CSV table of C-alpha atoms in Angstrom, one decimal:
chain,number,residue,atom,x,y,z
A,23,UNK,CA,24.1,19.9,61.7
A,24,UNK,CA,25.8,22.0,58.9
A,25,UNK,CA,23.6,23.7,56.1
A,26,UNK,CA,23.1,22.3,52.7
A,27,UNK,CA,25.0,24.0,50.3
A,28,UNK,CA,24.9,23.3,46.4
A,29,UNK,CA,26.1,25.3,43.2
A,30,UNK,CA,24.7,27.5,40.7
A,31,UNK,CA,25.0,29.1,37.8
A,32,UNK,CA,24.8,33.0,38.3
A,33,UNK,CA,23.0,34.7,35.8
A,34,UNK,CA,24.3,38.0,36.9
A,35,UNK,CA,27.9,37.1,37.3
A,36,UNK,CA,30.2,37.2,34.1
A,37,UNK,CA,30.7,34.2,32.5
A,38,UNK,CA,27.8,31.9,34.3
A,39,UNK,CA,30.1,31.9,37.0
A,40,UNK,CA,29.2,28.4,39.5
A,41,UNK,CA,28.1,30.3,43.0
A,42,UNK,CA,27.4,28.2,46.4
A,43,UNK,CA,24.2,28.9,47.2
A,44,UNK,CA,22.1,27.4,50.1
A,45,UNK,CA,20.1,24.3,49.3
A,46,UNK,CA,16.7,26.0,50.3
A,47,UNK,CA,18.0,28.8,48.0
A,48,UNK,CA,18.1,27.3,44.9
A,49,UNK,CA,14.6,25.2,45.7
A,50,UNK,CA,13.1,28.0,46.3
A,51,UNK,CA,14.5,30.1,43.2
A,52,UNK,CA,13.8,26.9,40.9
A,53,UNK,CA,10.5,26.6,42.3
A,54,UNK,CA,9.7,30.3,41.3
A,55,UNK,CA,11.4,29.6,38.2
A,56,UNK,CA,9.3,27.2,36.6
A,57,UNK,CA,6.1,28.6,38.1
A,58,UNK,CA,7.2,31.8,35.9
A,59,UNK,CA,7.8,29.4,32.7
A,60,UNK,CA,4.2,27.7,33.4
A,61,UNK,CA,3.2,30.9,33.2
A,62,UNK,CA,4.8,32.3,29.9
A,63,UNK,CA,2.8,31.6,26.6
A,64,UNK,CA,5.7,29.7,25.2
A,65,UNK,CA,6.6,27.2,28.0
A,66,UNK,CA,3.0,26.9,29.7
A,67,UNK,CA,1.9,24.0,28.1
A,68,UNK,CA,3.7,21.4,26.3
A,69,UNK,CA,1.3,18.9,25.7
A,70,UNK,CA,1.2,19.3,21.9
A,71,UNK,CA,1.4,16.5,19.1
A,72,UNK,CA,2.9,16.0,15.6
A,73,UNK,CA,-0.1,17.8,13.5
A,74,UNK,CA,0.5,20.9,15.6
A,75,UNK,CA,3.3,21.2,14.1
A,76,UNK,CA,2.3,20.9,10.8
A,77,UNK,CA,-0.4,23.2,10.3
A,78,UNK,CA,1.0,25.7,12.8
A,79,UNK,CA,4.0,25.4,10.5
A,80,UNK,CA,1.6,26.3,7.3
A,81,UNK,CA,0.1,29.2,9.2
A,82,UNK,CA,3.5,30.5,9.9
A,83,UNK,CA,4.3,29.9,5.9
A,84,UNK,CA,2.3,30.5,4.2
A,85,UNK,CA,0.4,33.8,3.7
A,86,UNK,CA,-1.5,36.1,1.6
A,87,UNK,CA,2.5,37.1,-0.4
A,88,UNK,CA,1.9,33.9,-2.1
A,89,UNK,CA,-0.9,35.4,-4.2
A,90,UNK,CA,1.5,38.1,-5.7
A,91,UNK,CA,4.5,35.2,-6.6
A,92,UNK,CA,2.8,35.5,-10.0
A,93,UNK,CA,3.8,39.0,-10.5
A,94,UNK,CA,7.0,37.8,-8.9
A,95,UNK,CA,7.2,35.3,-11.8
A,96,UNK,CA,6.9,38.0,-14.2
A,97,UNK,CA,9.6,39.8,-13.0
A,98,UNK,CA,11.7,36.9,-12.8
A,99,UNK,CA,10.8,35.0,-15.6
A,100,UNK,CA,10.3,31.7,-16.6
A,101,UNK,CA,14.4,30.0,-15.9
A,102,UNK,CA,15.1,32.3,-13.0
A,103,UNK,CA,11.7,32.2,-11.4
A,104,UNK,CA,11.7,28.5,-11.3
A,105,UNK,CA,14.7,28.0,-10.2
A,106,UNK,CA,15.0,30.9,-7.4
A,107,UNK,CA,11.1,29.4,-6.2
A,108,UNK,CA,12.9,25.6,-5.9
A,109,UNK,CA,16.1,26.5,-4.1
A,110,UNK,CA,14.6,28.7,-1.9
A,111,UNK,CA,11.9,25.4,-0.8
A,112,UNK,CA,15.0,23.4,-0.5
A,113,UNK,CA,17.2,25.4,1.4
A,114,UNK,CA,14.8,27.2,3.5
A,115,UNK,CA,13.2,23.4,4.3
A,116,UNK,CA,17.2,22.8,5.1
A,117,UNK,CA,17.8,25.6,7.5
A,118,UNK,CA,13.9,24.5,9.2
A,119,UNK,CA,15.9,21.0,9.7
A,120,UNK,CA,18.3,22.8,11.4
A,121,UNK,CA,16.3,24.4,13.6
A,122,UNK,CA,14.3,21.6,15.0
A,123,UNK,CA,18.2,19.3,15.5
A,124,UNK,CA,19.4,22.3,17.5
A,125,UNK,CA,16.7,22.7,20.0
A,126,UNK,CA,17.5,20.0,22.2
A,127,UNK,CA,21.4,19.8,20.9
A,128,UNK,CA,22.1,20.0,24.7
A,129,UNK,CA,20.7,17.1,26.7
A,130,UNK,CA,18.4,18.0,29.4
A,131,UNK,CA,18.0,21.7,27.7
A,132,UNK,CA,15.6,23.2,25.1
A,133,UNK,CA,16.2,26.1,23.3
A,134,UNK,CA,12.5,27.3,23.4
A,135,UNK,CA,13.0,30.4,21.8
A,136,UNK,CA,14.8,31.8,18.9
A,137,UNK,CA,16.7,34.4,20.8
A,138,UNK,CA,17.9,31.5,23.4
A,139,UNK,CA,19.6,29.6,20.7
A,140,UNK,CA,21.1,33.1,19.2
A,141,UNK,CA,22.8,33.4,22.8
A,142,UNK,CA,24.1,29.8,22.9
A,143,UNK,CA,25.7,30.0,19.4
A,144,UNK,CA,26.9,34.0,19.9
A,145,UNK,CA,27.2,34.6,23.7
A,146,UNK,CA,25.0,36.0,25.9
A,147,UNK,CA,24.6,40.2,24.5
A,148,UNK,CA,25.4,39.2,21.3
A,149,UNK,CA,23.1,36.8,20.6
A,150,UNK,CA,20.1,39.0,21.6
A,151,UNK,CA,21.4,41.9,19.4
A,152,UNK,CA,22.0,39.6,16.1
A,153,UNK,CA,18.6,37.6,16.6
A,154,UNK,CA,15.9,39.9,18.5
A,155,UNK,CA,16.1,42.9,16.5
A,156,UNK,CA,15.5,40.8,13.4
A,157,UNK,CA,12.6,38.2,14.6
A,158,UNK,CA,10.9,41.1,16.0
A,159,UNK,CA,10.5,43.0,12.3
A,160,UNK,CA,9.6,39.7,10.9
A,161,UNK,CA,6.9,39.1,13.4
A,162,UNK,CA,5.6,42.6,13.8
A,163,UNK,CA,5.7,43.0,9.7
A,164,UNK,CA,2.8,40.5,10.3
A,165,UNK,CA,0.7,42.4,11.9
A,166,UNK,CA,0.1,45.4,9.9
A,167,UNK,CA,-3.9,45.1,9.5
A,168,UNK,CA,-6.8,47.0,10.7
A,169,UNK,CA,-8.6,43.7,12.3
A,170,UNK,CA,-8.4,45.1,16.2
A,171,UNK,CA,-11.5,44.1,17.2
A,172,UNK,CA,-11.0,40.6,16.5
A,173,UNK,CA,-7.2,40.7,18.3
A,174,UNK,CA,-8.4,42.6,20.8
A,175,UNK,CA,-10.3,39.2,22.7
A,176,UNK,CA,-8.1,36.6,21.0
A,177,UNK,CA,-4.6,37.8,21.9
A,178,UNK,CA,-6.0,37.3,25.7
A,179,UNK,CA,-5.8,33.2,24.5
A,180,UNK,CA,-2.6,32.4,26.8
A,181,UNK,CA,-0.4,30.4,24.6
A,182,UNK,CA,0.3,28.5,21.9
A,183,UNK,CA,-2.2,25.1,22.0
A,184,UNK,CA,-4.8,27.5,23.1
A,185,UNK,CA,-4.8,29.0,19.4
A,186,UNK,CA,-4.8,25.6,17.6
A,187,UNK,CA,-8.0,25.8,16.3
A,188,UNK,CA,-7.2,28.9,14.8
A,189,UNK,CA,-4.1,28.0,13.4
A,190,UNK,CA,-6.1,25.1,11.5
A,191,UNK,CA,-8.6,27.2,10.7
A,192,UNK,CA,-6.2,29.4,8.9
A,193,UNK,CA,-3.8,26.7,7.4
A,194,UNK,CA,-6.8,25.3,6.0
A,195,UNK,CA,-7.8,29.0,4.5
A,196,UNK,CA,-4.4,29.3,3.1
A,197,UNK,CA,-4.7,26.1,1.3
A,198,UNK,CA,-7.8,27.0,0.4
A,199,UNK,CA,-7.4,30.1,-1.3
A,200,UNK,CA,-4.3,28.9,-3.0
A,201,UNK,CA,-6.2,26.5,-4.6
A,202,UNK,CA,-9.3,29.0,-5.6
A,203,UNK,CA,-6.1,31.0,-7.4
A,204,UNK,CA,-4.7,28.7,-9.7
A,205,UNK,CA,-8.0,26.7,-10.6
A,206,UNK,CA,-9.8,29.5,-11.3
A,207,UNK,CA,-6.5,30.6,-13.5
A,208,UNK,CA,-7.2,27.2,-15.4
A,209,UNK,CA,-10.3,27.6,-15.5
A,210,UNK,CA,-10.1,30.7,-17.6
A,211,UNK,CA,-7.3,29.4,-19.7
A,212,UNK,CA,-9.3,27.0,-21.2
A,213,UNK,CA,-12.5,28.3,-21.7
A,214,UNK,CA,-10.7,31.5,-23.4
A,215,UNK,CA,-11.8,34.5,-21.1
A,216,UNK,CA,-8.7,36.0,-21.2
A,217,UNK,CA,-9.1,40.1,-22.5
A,218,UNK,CA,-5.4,40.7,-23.4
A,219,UNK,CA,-3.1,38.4,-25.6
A,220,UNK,CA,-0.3,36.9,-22.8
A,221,UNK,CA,3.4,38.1,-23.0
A,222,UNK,CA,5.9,36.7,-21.2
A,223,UNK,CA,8.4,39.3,-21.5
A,224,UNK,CA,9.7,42.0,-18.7
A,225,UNK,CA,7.1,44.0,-17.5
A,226,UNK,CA,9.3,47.2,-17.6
A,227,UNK,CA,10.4,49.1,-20.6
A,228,UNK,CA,13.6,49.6,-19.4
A,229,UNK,CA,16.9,47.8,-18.8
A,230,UNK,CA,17.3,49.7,-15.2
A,231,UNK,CA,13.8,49.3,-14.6
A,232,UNK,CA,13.6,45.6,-15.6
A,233,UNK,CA,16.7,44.6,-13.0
A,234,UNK,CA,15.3,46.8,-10.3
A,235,UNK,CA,11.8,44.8,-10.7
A,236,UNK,CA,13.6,41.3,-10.3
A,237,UNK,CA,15.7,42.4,-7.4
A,238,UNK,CA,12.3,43.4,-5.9
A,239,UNK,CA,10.9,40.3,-6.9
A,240,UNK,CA,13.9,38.2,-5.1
A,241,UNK,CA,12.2,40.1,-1.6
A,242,UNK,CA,8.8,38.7,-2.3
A,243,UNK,CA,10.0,35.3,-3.0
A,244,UNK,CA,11.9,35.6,0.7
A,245,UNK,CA,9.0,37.1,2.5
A,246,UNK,CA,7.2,33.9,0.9
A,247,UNK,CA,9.3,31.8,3.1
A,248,UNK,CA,9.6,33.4,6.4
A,249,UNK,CA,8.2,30.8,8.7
A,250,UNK,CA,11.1,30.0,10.6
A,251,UNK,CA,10.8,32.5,13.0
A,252,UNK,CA,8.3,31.1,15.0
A,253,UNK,CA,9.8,27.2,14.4
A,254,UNK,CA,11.6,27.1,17.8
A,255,UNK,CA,8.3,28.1,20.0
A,256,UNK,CA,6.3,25.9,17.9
A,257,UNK,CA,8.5,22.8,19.0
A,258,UNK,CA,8.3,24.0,22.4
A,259,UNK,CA,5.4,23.4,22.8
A,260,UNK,CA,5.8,19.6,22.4
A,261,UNK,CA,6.8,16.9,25.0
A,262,UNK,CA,10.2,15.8,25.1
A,263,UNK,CA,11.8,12.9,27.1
A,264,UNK,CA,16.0,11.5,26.3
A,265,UNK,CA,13.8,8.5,25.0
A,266,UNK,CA,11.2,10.7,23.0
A,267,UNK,CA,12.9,14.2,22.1
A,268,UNK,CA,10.6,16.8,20.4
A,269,UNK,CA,12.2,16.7,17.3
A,270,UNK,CA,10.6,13.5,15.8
A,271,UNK,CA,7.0,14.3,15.9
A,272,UNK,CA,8.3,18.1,14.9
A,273,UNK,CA,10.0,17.2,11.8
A,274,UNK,CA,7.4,14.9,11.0
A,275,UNK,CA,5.3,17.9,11.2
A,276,UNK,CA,7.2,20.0,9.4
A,277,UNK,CA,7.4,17.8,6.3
A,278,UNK,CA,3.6,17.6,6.1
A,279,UNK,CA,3.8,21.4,6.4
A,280,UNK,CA,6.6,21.6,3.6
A,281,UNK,CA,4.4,19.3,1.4
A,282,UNK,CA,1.4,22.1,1.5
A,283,UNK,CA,4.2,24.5,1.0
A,284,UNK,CA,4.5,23.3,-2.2
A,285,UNK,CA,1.2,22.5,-3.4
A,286,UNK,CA,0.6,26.5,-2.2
A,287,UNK,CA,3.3,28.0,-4.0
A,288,UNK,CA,4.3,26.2,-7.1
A,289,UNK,CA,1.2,26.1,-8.6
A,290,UNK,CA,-0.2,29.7,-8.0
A,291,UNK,CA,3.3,31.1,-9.3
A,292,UNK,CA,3.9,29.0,-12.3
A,293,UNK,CA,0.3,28.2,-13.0
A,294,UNK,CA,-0.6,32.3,-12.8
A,295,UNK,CA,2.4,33.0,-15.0
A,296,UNK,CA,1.1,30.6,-17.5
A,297,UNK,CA,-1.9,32.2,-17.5
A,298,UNK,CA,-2.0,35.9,-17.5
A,299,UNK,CA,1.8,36.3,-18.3
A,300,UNK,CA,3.5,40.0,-17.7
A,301,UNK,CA,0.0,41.3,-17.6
A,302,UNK,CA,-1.0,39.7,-13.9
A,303,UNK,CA,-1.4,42.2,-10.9
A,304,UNK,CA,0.6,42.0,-7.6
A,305,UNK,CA,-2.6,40.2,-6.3
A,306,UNK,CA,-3.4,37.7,-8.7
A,307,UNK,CA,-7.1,37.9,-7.5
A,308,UNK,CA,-7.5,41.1,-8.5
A,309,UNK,CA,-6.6,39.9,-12.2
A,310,UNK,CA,-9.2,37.1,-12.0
A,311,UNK,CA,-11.8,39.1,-11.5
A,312,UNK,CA,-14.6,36.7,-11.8
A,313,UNK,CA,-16.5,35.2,-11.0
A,314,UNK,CA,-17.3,37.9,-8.4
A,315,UNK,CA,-18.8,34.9,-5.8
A,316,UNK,CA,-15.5,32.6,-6.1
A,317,UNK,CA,-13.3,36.1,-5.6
A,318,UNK,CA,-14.7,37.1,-2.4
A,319,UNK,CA,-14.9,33.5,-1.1
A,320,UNK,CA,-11.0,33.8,-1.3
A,321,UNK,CA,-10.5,37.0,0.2
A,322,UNK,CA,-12.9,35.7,2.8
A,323,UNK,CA,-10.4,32.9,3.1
A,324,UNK,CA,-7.1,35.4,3.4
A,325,UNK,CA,-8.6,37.0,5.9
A,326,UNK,CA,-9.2,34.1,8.4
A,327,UNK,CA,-5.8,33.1,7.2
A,328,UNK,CA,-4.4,36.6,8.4
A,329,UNK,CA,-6.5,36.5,11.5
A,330,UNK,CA,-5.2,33.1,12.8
A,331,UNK,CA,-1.5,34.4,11.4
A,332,UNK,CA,-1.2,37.3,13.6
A,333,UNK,CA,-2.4,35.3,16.5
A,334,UNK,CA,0.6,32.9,15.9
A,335,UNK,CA,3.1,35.3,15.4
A,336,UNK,CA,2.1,37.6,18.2
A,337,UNK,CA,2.7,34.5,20.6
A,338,UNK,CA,6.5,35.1,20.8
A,339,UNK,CA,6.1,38.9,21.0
A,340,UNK,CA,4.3,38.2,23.9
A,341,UNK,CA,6.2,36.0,25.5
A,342,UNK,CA,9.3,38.5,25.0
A,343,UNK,CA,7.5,41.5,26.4
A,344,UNK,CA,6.1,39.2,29.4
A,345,UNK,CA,9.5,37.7,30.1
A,346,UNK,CA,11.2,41.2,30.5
A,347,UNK,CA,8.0,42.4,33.0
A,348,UNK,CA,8.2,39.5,34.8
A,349,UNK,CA,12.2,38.3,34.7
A,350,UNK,CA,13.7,41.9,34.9
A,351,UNK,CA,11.1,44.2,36.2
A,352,UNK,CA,10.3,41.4,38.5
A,353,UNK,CA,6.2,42.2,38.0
A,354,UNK,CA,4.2,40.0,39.6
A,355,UNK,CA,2.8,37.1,37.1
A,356,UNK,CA,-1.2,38.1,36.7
A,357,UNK,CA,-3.9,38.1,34.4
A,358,UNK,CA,-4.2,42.3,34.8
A,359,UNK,CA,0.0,42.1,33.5
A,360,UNK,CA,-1.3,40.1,30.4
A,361,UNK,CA,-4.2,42.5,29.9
A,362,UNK,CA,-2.5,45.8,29.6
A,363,UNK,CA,0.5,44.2,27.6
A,364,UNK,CA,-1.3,42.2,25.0
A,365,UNK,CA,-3.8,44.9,24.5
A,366,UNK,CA,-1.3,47.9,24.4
A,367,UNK,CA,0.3,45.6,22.0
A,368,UNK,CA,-2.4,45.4,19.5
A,369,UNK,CA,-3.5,48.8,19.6
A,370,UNK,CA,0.2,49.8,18.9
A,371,UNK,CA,-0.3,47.8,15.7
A,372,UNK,CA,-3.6,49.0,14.4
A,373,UNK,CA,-2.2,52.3,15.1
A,374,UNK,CA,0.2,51.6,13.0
A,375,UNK,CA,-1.7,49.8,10.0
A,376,UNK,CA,-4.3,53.1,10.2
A,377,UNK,CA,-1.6,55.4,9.8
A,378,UNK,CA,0.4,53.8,7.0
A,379,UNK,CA,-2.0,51.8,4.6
A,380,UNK,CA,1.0,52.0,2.2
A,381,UNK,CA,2.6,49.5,4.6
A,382,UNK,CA,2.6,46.6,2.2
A,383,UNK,CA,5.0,48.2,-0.5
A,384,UNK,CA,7.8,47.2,2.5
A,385,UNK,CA,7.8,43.6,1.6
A,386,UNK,CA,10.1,43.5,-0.8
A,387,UNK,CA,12.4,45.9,1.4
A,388,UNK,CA,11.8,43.7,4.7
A,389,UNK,CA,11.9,41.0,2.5
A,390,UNK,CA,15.1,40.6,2.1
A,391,UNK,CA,16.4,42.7,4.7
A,392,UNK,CA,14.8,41.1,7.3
A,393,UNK,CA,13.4,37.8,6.3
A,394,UNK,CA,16.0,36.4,4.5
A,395,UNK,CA,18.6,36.3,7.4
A,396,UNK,CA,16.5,34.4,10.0
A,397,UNK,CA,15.3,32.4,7.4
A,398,UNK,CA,17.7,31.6,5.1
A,399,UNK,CA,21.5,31.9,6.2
A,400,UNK,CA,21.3,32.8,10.1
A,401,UNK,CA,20.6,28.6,11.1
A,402,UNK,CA,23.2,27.8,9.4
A,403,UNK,CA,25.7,30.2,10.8
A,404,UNK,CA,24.4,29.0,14.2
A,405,UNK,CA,25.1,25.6,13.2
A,406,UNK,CA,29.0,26.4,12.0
A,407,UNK,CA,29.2,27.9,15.4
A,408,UNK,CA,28.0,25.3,17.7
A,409,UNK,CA,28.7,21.8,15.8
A,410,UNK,CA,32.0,23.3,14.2
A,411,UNK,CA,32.0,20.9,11.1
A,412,UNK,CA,35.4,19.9,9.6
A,413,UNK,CA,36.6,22.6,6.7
A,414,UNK,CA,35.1,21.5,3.2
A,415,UNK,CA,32.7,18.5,4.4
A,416,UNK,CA,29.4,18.3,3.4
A,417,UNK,CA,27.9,19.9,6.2
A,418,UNK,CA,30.9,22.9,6.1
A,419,UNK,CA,29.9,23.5,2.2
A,420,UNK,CA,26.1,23.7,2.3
A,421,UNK,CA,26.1,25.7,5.0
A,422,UNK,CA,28.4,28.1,3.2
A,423,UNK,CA,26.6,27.6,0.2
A,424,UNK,CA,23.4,29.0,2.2
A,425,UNK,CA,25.3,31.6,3.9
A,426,UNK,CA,26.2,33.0,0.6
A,427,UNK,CA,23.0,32.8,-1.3
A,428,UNK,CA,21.3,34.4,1.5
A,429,UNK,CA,23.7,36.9,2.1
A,430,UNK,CA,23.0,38.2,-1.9
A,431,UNK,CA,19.2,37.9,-1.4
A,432,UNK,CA,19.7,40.4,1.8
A,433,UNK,CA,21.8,42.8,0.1
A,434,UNK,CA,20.3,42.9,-3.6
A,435,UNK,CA,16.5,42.5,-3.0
A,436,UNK,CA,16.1,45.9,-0.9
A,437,UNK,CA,17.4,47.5,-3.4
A,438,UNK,CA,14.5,47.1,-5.6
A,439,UNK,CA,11.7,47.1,-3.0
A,440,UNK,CA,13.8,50.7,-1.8
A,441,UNK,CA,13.4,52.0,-5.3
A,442,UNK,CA,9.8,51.0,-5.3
A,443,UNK,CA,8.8,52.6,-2.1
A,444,UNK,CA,10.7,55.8,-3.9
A,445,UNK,CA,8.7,56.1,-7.1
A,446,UNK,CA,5.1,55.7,-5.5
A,447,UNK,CA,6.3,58.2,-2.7
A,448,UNK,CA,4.6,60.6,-4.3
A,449,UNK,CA,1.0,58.5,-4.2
A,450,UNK,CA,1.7,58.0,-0.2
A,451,UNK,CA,-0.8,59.4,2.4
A,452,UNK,CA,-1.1,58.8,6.1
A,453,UNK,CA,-4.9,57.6,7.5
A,454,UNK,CA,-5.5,57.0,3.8
C-alpha cells in the first residue's frame, strides 16, 4: 500500500512554491500550526460579538489628543478646522470600511493582522517593511507613560476578549471625560467666568509662525484618528462562517464606535474654541481650571482610559514579538515565554517614558509621519492593489482622492511638530 502524498504550500520556497509532502506530514505540521495560533493573543479566542467591536474600537480612538483639538482649532481656525475635523471622520471611517471588507476578501482566509494583509497586497518582504515599521510607532507611541505597575500584571491577560472589561472601562472613561470638557466649557460660557476677553485670531504673531502652528495642528488632528491600527486584530477576534463572515457584526460595531467618535470630538473642539478662543491650552483641562473636584474626576477618567488603551494596543505587539519566538526561533509555546516578553516589554516602555517626559511634543511629528499613513491613505492603496478598480470609477477616484490628502497630511504636518520639538529644545531634560 503506497503512502499518502498531498501538496503544500512552502513557506520557505520562493514564490509559495506547491511541495508534495507526506499526508502525516502536513497533519502533523497543521496540527502544530493551529495549536501555535490558539496560542497567540490574536487568534486564541474568537468567540467575540458585535459590541466588542465597538467599544474596543473607541478605546483604540479615541484618546487623551482629543482634549488638545481645541488648541488644534485655534491654530486652524474656524473654516479650516471644521472642515479638516469632518473629512478626516469621513475618510478615516472610509478607509476603517476598508479594512473590515478586506479581512476575509479571500474565502476560507482571514487576514488577522495588519502586517498579513500588507504582504497580500505588497508581496511577502515588502509588505512587512511598508506596514510593520509603521503600526509599530503607532502602537508603541501609545505607550509612553509611567503606569508600570499597573502593566506589569495586566499585560500577563493573554489576548484580546480577556481585556474587554477594560476596554469598556476605558471607552466609557473617554466618553466620559469628553463630555466633563465641553459641558464644563458651557457651563462657564454662560455664567460669565471667563478671565480674558475671547479672540479667535492666530495664536502666533507671526506669518511663519502662524503656518508652522497649523501644519502642527494638521498632526494632532491625525494622531486623533489613529485607530485603525489595531482594526484587523479587533475583527479577529470574531467568529466567522461563508454564511456569517466577521465583517457584519464588525461594521456594525464600528459605526456605533464612529458615532461616539463624533460625540467625543466635535464637541470638545468646536465647543472649546467657542469658548476660550486663541487663549485655550494644549490640554483644555488645564484652561478650565475649576471646579478643582470636576477637573480631577476627568483626569481620573484619562487615566483609566490610558490604562485600558495601552493594554489594547500592546496586544498586537505581543503577538508580533511571540510569533517571531515561537514561528522563527521555534521557542517552545509557555507561560515563562510570555512572562519574560510581555514584562521586558513594558519595562522597555516605562524606561522610555522616565527618560523622555518631553515625549508628548512628538505628536504632532508622529502624527503625521506615522499615523496618517496607516490610517489615512495606506487601505486604500491596499485596496487599488488587490481589487484593481477600473481607471476613473468611483472606487479608483476616492481612493486617490485619500491617497492624496493623506499623502499632504504626512509630508506637511511634521514639519510643524519638527519646528516645535526645535524651539522647546532648549526646555528639554532627561529623567525630568
Amino acid at each position: 500500500m503506497g503512502t499518502e502524498t498531498r501538496t503544500s504550500e512552502n513557506p520557505i520556497a520562493s514564490g509559495n512554491q506547491k511541495v508534495a509532502f507526506p499526508a502525516a506530514e502536513i497533519d502533523k505540521r497543521t496540527a502544530e500550526q493551529k495549536a501555535i495560533d490558539d496560542w497567540l493573543p490574536i487568534t486564541s479566542s474568537r468567540n467575540a460579538k458585535w459590541w466588542y467591536s465597538a467599544f474596543h474600537n473607541v478605546t483604540a480612538m479615541v484618546g487623551a489628543g482629543v482634549l488638545s483639538l481645541p488648541s488644534a482649532m485655534a491654530s486652524l481656525g474656524w473654516g479650516p478646522g471644521v472642515v479638516i475635523l469632518v473629512l478626516s471622520w469621513i475618510i478615516t471611517l472610509y478607509t476603517l470600511w476598508q479594512m473590515v471588507e478586506m479581512h476575509e476578501m479571500i474565502p476560507g482566509k482571514r487576514f488577522d493582522r495588519y502586517h498579513e494583509l500588507g504582504q497580500h497586497a505588497f508581496g511577502e518582504k515588502l509588505g512587512l517593511w511598508i506596514v510593520v515599521p509603521q503600526q509599530l510607532i503607532c502602537e508603541v507611541d501609545h505607550f509612553i507613560m509611567i503606569f508600570g505597575s499597573v502593566h506589569f500584571v495586566l499585560s500577563h491577560l493573554p489576548n484580546f476578549n480577556t481585556i474587554s472589561g477594560i476596554s469598556l472601562a476605558a471607552a466609557i472613561m473617554s466618553l466620559s471625560y469628553s463630555t466633563i470638557a465641553w459641558v464644563a466649557s458651557v457651563d462657564k460660557r454662560v455664567h460669565n467666568h471667563i478671565d480674558v476677553a475671547v479672540e479667535y485670531g492666530y495664536k502666533a504673531s507671526t506669518s511663519a509662525g502662524t503656518v508652522f502652528n497649523f501644519l502642527n495642528a494638521l498632526g494632532d488632528v491625525a494622531f486623533a484618528y489613529a485607530g485603525h491600527n489595531v482594526v484587523l486584530e479587533i475583527q479577529a477576534t470574531i467568529p466567522s462562517s461563508p454564511e456569517k463572515p466577521s465583517k457584519g457584526p464588525m461594521w456594525r460595531g464600528v459605526l456605533i464606535a464612529y458615532l461616539v467618535v463624533g460625540l467625543c470630538y466635535f464637541p470638545v473642539a468646536l465647543v472649546g474654541y467657542w469658548v476660550f478662543g486663541n487663549s485655550v491650552d494644549d490640554n483644555i483641562l488645564i484652561t478650565l481650571n475649576k471646579p478643582t473636584w470636576l477637573i480631577v474626576t476627568a483626569n481620573m477618567f484619562v487615566v483609566i482610559h490610558v490604562i485600558g488603551s495601552y493594554q489594547l494596543y500592546a496586544m498586537p505587539v505581543f503577538d508580533m514579538i511571540e510569533t517571531v519566538m515561537v514561528k522563527k526561533l521555534h521557542f517552545e509555546p509557555s507561560w515563562l515565554l510570555r512572562f519574560v516578553v510581555r514584562n521586558v516589554y513594558v519595562a522597555f516602555t516605562m524606561f522610555v517614558g522616565i527618560t523622555f517626559p518631553f515625549f508628548g511634543a512628538l505628536l504632532g511629528f508622529f502624527g503625521g509621519f506615522a499615523f496618517a499613513p496607516t490610517t489615512y491613505f495606506l487601505p486604500c492603496i491596499m485596496w487599488l492593489a488587490i481589487y484593481k478598480p477600473r481607471k476613473f470609477s468611483l472606487s479608483w477616484i476616492t481612493n486617490w482622492i485619500c491617497i492624496v490628502l493623506g499623502l499632504l497630511l504626512m509630508i506637511l504636518s511634521p514639519i510643524g511638530g519638527l519646528r516645535s520639538i526645535i524651539l522647546n529644545a532648549k526646555t528639554y531634560g532627561f529623567y525630568q
